[in-house]
Amino acid sequence: MWRGREWGRVQWALSGLFNARNAAIAAVASGILIQREDPTCLQLTSLNAFQGVMRRQQVLSESSQLIAIEDFGHHPTALACTLESLRARYPNHVLVACFEPRSNTAARKVLQDGFRKALALADVTLISAPHRAEKLGAESFDGLGVSAELVSSGRRAFSLTSPEDLLIKLRTVLSGLDKPACVIFFSNGSFGGIIPRFVSGK
């Protein structure tokens, strides 16, 4: 919609309000650049073929029992929007969030409560040790504290000392499920190289 009239209709592979808002903002900005008075001159048909970008709800593997997704999310709002999107997309799956607090802000306590609220949207949460924890000291993200709060609110949550330990725990958790699972890896880094290993089963 643009000023009360329909602009166009789009059918695409992406899910969630987060992606829809991004597309709408991009369309308006592009349309205004073409014709300021009427941005609807921009045709939206190219969005039908848009498959998204790398590391943004990127589906790495998919079977009847397991879906593995990677996302660059490193802010509470991004995590929350992505988890809400995946919940709507895979309502019959156990939603497993694996989080590496790695960015300058994510690795610190400053946004810790926001991350706790976002991760509460998952059924199971596994938190790896924050990046540069030894240098941050008391400022470092408290994975143990966050996981304890999630458990007290009725979620399953685990704080692990390394990506390697997280991978081991993840496999243990998945082996005990009686429903299909959707595993989402949140990191703006490499997550210690465990993501391709998980996908390949190594």
CSV table of C-alpha atoms in Angstrom, one decimal:
chain,number,residue,atom,x,y,z
A,1,MET,CA,0.0,0.0,0.0
A,2,TRP,CA,1.1,3.5,-0.7
A,3,ARG,CA,-1.0,6.5,0.5
A,4,GLY,CA,-4.1,4.4,0.6
A,5,ARG,CA,-3.8,2.5,-2.7
A,6,GLU,CA,-2.4,-0.8,-3.5
A,7,TRP,CA,1.1,-0.8,-4.8
A,8,GLY,CA,1.4,-4.5,-5.7
A,9,ARG,CA,1.4,-8.0,-4.4
A,10,VAL,CA,4.4,-10.2,-3.7
A,11,GLN,CA,4.8,-13.9,-3.2
A,12,TRP,CA,8.3,-14.8,-2.0
A,13,ALA,CA,10.3,-17.4,-0.1
A,14,LEU,CA,11.1,-15.3,2.9
A,15,SER,CA,9.1,-15.3,6.1
A,16,GLY,CA,8.4,-13.0,9.0
A,17,LEU,CA,7.4,-9.4,9.5
A,18,PHE,CA,11.1,-8.5,9.9
A,19,ASN,CA,11.8,-9.4,6.2
A,20,ALA,CA,8.5,-7.8,5.0
A,21,ARG,CA,9.4,-4.5,6.7
A,22,ASN,CA,12.9,-4.6,5.1
A,23,ALA,CA,11.4,-5.2,1.7
A,24,ALA,CA,8.9,-2.4,2.1
A,25,ILE,CA,11.5,0.1,3.2
A,26,ALA,CA,13.8,-0.9,0.3
A,27,ALA,CA,11.0,-0.6,-2.2
A,28,VAL,CA,10.0,2.9,-1.0
A,29,ALA,CA,13.5,4.2,-1.0
A,30,SER,CA,14.2,2.8,-4.5
A,31,GLY,CA,10.9,4.1,-5.8
A,32,ILE,CA,11.5,7.6,-4.5
A,33,LEU,CA,14.9,7.7,-6.2
A,34,ILE,CA,13.2,6.8,-9.5
A,35,GLN,CA,10.2,9.1,-9.1
A,36,ARG,CA,9.8,11.2,-6.0
A,37,GLU,CA,6.1,12.0,-6.5
A,38,ASP,CA,5.0,8.4,-7.2
A,39,PRO,CA,7.4,5.6,-6.0
A,40,THR,CA,4.8,3.0,-7.0
A,41,CYS,CA,6.3,3.3,-10.5
A,42,LEU,CA,8.8,0.7,-9.2
A,43,GLN,CA,7.7,-2.8,-10.2
A,44,LEU,CA,7.8,-5.2,-7.3
A,45,THR,CA,8.0,-8.4,-9.3
A,46,SER,CA,11.7,-9.0,-8.7
A,47,LEU,CA,10.9,-9.7,-5.1
A,48,ASN,CA,9.1,-12.8,-6.1
A,49,ALA,CA,12.4,-14.4,-7.1
A,50,PHE,CA,14.4,-13.0,-4.1
A,51,GLN,CA,15.8,-15.8,-2.0
A,52,GLY,CA,17.3,-13.7,0.7
A,53,VAL,CA,21.0,-13.1,1.6
A,54,MET,CA,23.7,-15.2,3.1
A,55,ARG,CA,23.5,-15.7,6.9
A,56,ARG,CA,20.1,-14.2,7.3
A,57,GLN,CA,17.7,-17.0,8.1
A,58,GLN,CA,19.8,-19.1,5.6
A,59,VAL,CA,18.5,-22.7,5.5
A,60,LEU,CA,21.6,-24.8,5.4
A,61,SER,CA,19.9,-28.2,5.4
A,62,GLU,CA,16.4,-29.5,5.7
A,63,SER,CA,14.9,-32.9,6.2
A,64,SER,CA,11.6,-34.2,7.7
A,65,GLN,CA,13.2,-34.3,11.2
A,66,LEU,CA,15.8,-31.5,11.2
A,67,ILE,CA,16.2,-28.0,9.8
A,68,ALA,CA,19.5,-26.2,10.3
A,69,ILE,CA,19.5,-22.4,9.8
A,70,GLU,CA,22.3,-19.8,10.2
A,71,ASP,CA,21.6,-16.2,11.1
A,72,PHE,CA,23.9,-13.2,11.5
A,73,GLY,CA,21.7,-11.8,14.3
A,74,HIS,CA,23.7,-10.3,17.1
A,75,HIS,CA,21.2,-7.9,18.7
A,76,PRO,CA,18.2,-8.8,20.9
A,77,THR,CA,15.6,-7.3,18.4
A,78,ALA,CA,17.1,-9.2,15.5
A,79,LEU,CA,17.1,-12.5,17.5
A,80,ALA,CA,13.5,-11.9,18.6
A,81,CYS,CA,12.2,-11.1,15.1
A,82,THR,CA,14.0,-14.1,13.6
A,83,LEU,CA,12.7,-16.5,16.3
A,84,GLU,CA,9.1,-15.2,15.9
A,85,SER,CA,9.5,-15.7,12.1
A,86,LEU,CA,10.8,-19.3,12.5
A,87,ARG,CA,8.0,-20.1,15.0
A,88,ALA,CA,5.4,-19.1,12.5
A,89,ARG,CA,7.2,-20.9,9.7
A,90,TYR,CA,7.8,-24.2,11.5
A,91,PRO,CA,5.0,-24.4,14.1
A,92,ASN,CA,5.4,-28.1,14.6
A,93,HIS,CA,9.1,-28.1,15.3
A,94,VAL,CA,11.1,-27.7,18.5
A,95,LEU,CA,12.9,-24.4,18.1
A,96,VAL,CA,16.5,-24.7,19.3
A,97,ALA,CA,18.5,-21.5,19.5
A,98,CYS,CA,22.3,-21.6,19.6
A,99,PHE,CA,23.8,-18.3,20.5
A,100,GLU,CA,27.4,-17.1,20.3
A,101,PRO,CA,27.7,-13.6,22.1
A,102,ARG,CA,30.4,-12.3,19.8
A,103,SER,CA,29.9,-8.7,18.7
A,104,ASN,CA,31.2,-5.8,20.9
A,105,THR,CA,27.8,-5.3,22.5
A,106,ALA,CA,26.6,-8.9,22.5
A,107,ALA,CA,29.7,-10.1,24.4
A,108,ARG,CA,29.0,-7.6,27.2
A,109,LYS,CA,26.2,-7.4,29.8
A,110,VAL,CA,24.8,-4.2,28.4
A,111,LEU,CA,22.1,-6.0,26.3
A,112,GLN,CA,21.9,-9.2,28.4
A,113,ASP,CA,18.3,-8.7,29.6
A,114,GLY,CA,17.2,-8.1,26.0
A,115,PHE,CA,18.9,-11.3,24.9
A,116,ARG,CA,17.2,-13.2,27.7
A,117,LYS,CA,13.8,-12.0,26.6
A,118,ALA,CA,14.5,-12.8,22.9
A,119,LEU,CA,15.9,-16.3,23.6
A,120,ALA,CA,12.8,-17.1,25.7
A,121,LEU,CA,11.0,-17.3,22.4
A,122,ALA,CA,12.9,-20.6,21.7
A,123,ASP,CA,12.1,-23.9,23.2
A,124,VAL,CA,15.7,-24.8,23.9
A,125,THR,CA,18.6,-22.4,24.1
A,126,LEU,CA,22.3,-23.2,24.1
A,127,ILE,CA,24.7,-20.3,24.8
A,128,SER,CA,28.4,-20.5,24.0
A,129,ALA,CA,31.1,-18.6,26.0
A,130,PRO,CA,31.2,-14.9,25.0
A,131,HIS,CA,33.9,-13.8,22.7
A,132,ARG,CA,36.9,-12.3,24.5
A,133,ALA,CA,35.4,-13.1,27.9
A,134,GLU,CA,38.8,-13.2,29.6
A,135,LYS,CA,39.5,-9.6,28.5
A,136,LEU,CA,36.0,-8.2,29.4
A,137,GLY,CA,36.1,-9.6,32.9
A,138,ALA,CA,33.1,-8.5,35.0
A,139,GLU,CA,31.6,-6.8,31.9
A,140,SER,CA,31.3,-10.1,30.1
A,141,PHE,CA,27.9,-11.5,29.1
A,142,ASP,CA,26.7,-13.9,31.8
A,143,GLY,CA,25.6,-17.0,30.0
A,144,LEU,CA,25.1,-19.0,33.2
A,145,GLY,CA,22.8,-16.3,34.6
A,146,VAL,CA,20.8,-16.0,31.4
A,147,SER,CA,20.3,-19.8,31.1
A,148,ALA,CA,19.3,-20.0,34.7
A,149,GLU,CA,16.6,-17.3,34.2
A,150,LEU,CA,15.4,-19.1,31.1
A,151,VAL,CA,15.1,-22.4,33.0
A,152,SER,CA,13.2,-20.7,35.8
A,153,SER,CA,10.7,-19.4,33.3
A,154,GLY,CA,10.1,-22.9,32.0
A,155,ARG,CA,12.5,-23.2,29.1
A,156,ARG,CA,15.4,-25.6,28.6
A,157,ALA,CA,18.6,-23.7,28.5
A,158,PHE,CA,22.3,-24.5,28.8
A,159,SER,CA,25.5,-22.4,29.1
A,160,LEU,CA,28.6,-24.0,27.5
A,161,THR,CA,32.2,-23.1,27.9
A,162,SER,CA,33.1,-23.3,24.2
A,163,PRO,CA,31.5,-23.8,20.7
A,164,GLU,CA,32.8,-27.4,20.8
A,165,ASP,CA,31.0,-28.1,24.0
A,166,LEU,CA,27.9,-26.5,22.6
A,167,LEU,CA,28.0,-28.8,19.6
A,168,ILE,CA,28.3,-31.9,21.9
A,169,LYS,CA,25.4,-30.7,24.0
A,170,LEU,CA,23.3,-29.8,20.9
A,171,ARG,CA,23.6,-33.4,19.6
A,172,THR,CA,22.6,-34.8,23.0
A,173,VAL,CA,19.6,-32.5,23.1
A,174,LEU,CA,18.4,-33.5,19.6
A,175,SER,CA,18.8,-37.2,20.3
A,176,GLY,CA,16.3,-36.9,23.1
A,177,LEU,CA,13.6,-35.1,21.2
A,178,ASP,CA,10.4,-36.8,20.0
A,179,LYS,CA,9.5,-34.1,17.5
A,180,PRO,CA,11.2,-32.5,14.5
A,181,ALA,CA,13.6,-29.7,15.4
A,182,CYS,CA,14.6,-26.4,13.8
A,183,VAL,CA,18.1,-25.4,14.9
A,184,ILE,CA,19.1,-21.8,14.5
A,185,PHE,CA,22.7,-20.6,14.9
A,186,PHE,CA,23.1,-17.0,15.9
A,187,SER,CA,26.6,-15.5,15.5
A,188,ASN,CA,28.3,-12.7,13.6
A,189,GLY,CA,31.4,-14.8,13.5
A,190,SER,CA,32.3,-18.4,12.6
A,191,PHE,CA,30.9,-20.0,15.8
A,192,GLY,CA,34.2,-21.9,16.2
A,193,GLY,CA,33.6,-23.7,12.9
A,194,ILE,CA,30.9,-25.9,14.4
A,195,ILE,CA,28.1,-24.9,12.0
A,196,PRO,CA,29.4,-26.8,8.9
A,197,ARG,CA,30.4,-29.7,11.1
A,198,PHE,CA,26.9,-29.9,12.5
A,199,VAL,CA,25.3,-29.8,9.0
A,200,SER,CA,27.7,-32.4,7.7
A,201,GLY,CA,27.3,-34.6,10.7
A,202,LYS,CA,31.0,-34.6,11.6
